[in-house]
């Protein structure tokens, strides 16, 4: 028997989310961490799993048939997948406040900012591509509350008031949403509550960084409830310009989310949601690593320094104020409607969503005070999706199934402005490239599973998708010079994807599974800095056949959990950022296809609770891949030839047998010690860590074309009362103040790295009622 303090609705809700086995009694004045064995102190959420019935309440005593769980997501241990599921509390502990931070809590996941901006590229199990223009669908799709965001930038600023996050590796699309080859990242935010709740948090850290969040939730009328949540981010800029001491990197953003939930009867739920994000944050500037063109030395800058420039003529051209710093000027807003009705044997779900993006983004892509690759881009985009799903309502049936259809339509226009006025004698001008994108896709999907005797389950899924997209109205204009007009390009694809597998619940706590999945992703276009029509040739669709063998186990209940999966990917026409060379102009990046490639590896999570107060989580990811056939321009050799001769000549290579360059080893984990310090208070503390292996930023890249590996260490200490109504945390990230780089790239004259943040020490106080 365990005894807990009956003072908090939050704590009582967490008790309800426990497994079966032992009666738990709550008394009015007992301390919340008085449980023995595998008990978790106040505030440690148990797994959100189905629970047995709760006995009728009696005065001052509530009985719950359950045992405190050391590990979360107990029900998911019986699902045949390699998903990483992360609670909202773990996200807060690790300081994960944006998409990029998810790589600190999941294996084999890399999320990189593009030139230090809010735009991101995903790599999951090594599968992803670097798309600066962000007008193509990535191999890893972000979902927010069951709504797919095909362009990752649209999901910026939405990670607040979170419920949980799920990272799913491998091909998906036979059960919901968009078909992909690499997987998906699903964000789930908190829903309205039937009782009144409110709360807030304030996080203050080094470099004047401030993060504020608040929410209020409760009933409006019978069957009608609401939730309103918001966040404000300010400061935190840690870079300076050594030439003039100017400051760079401060956040300046706010966001609001509103949800309205209506349950007209016990079988129907209607949820209307809306959000708006305003982001005027400064971006992280690059550090030049090598000069590729010219003989002038690259700037010598310190770890927290960077150079930039924005000439008055350029800011006037783009309609911005003189003295512009590298920064965002973004609006994101959208709304979605979820309707679910249980007809008895089946449940019908409809999800409608409309998302809008208005982006203005200035970056200094040569990372010097010279105007050799200053860039400003504007994006106006909208995306509409409609999904219908019909599924079996009876969870206990041997036969489980879901069928559905998905529709997506997007419209986008972009302008890319470049200032090359100091890039002489090659260019010496300002330029703008403009284009539009029209895209439409439809898919039909179905998934069936059947439970055989002896705890064996067979499952199969099928998807058919048609995607049609066209590039329109592309022009490239040199101010004071020529204007090039290009004819439109289009590409269409129609393919099948699917999945088949078997799972075996060998024992109550051990699940084995094997599955084969075929993934499909449509083709697209490279559309920035276009000089010749050939640059607009569409790249082809990507397909992958994935074989996966997995294990989920709790060999020692509430003490040890081991989940692991091994995979092999067989790619055809894998999409990747390659290189082309334009005579008398130079090398340019272009999305292209690798005719044949492969990758393999494994990932796993170990949760350990060896003694009463100690909890350890370790994620491990390892992958390796090679290009089996990949003829393309060798960018490193081409740049080296120009440096020797002053002549642009394409040095072609076939990278057959060359490593795909993705980080081979990724590690991240956390250790927590949870201890009562008095009758009324508990403390928890411990370190966290992350390691990421080297990454080649160009095919076959070596030397400075390979991003160095890094290891980071953080820690936190949290004090909370028995009521669990507030908590105070002191934390530190990058304790050792390691110098590391998160991404890299080349614009024109220099090759640069984007540095990671230095040591941050901060504090956070939060409350909830």
Coordinates of N, CA and C in Angstrom, one line a residue, residues 317 416 418 429-434 475-486 530-531:
X317 N 16.1 48.1 -51.3 CA 15.5 47.2 -52.3 C 14.4 46.3 -51.7
X416 N 13.6 35.5 -53.7 CA 14.9 35.4 -53.2 C 15.8 36.5 -53.7
X418 N 19.4 38.5 -53.4 CA 20.8 38.3 -53.1 C 21.6 39.6 -53.4
X429 N 26.7 42.5 -58.3 CA 25.3 43.0 -58.5 C 24.4 42.5 -57.4
X430 N 23.2 43.0 -57.5 CA 22.1 42.5 -56.7 C 21.1 41.8 -57.6
X431 N 20.4 40.8 -57.1 CA 19.6 39.9 -57.9 C 18.4 39.4 -57.2
X432 N 17.3 39.1 -57.9 CA 16.1 38.5 -57.3 C 15.6 37.4 -58.1
X433 N 15.3 36.3 -57.5 CA 14.6 35.2 -58.2 C 13.2 35.0 -57.6
X434 N 12.2 34.9 -58.4 CA 10.8 34.8 -58.0 C 10.1 33.6 -58.6
X475 N 11.3 33.9 -62.6 CA 12.1 34.9 -63.2 C 13.4 35.1 -62.4
X476 N 14.4 35.5 -63.0 CA 15.7 35.9 -62.4 C 16.2 37.2 -62.9
X477 N 16.2 38.2 -62.0 CA 16.5 39.6 -62.5 C 17.8 40.1 -61.8
X478 N 18.7 40.6 -62.6 CA 19.9 41.3 -62.1 C 19.6 42.8 -62.2
X479 N 19.6 43.5 -61.1 CA 19.3 44.9 -61.1 C 20.4 45.6 -61.8
X480 N 20.0 46.4 -62.8 CA 20.9 47.1 -63.6 C 21.4 46.3 -64.8
X481 N 20.9 45.1 -64.9 CA 21.3 44.2 -66.0 C 20.1 43.4 -66.6
X482 N 20.4 42.2 -66.9 CA 19.4 41.4 -67.6 C 18.3 40.8 -66.7
X483 N 17.2 40.4 -67.3 CA 16.2 39.6 -66.7 C 15.9 38.4 -67.5
X484 N 15.9 37.2 -66.8 CA 15.7 36.0 -67.4 C 14.3 35.5 -67.0
X485 N 13.5 35.0 -68.0 CA 12.2 34.4 -67.7 C 12.3 32.9 -68.1
X486 N 11.7 32.1 -67.2 CA 11.8 30.7 -67.5 C 10.4 30.1 -67.6
X530 N 18.2 30.8 -59.8 CA 18.2 30.1 -61.1 C 18.8 30.9 -62.2
X531 N 19.7 30.3 -62.9 CA 20.4 30.9 -64.0 C 20.1 30.3 -65.4

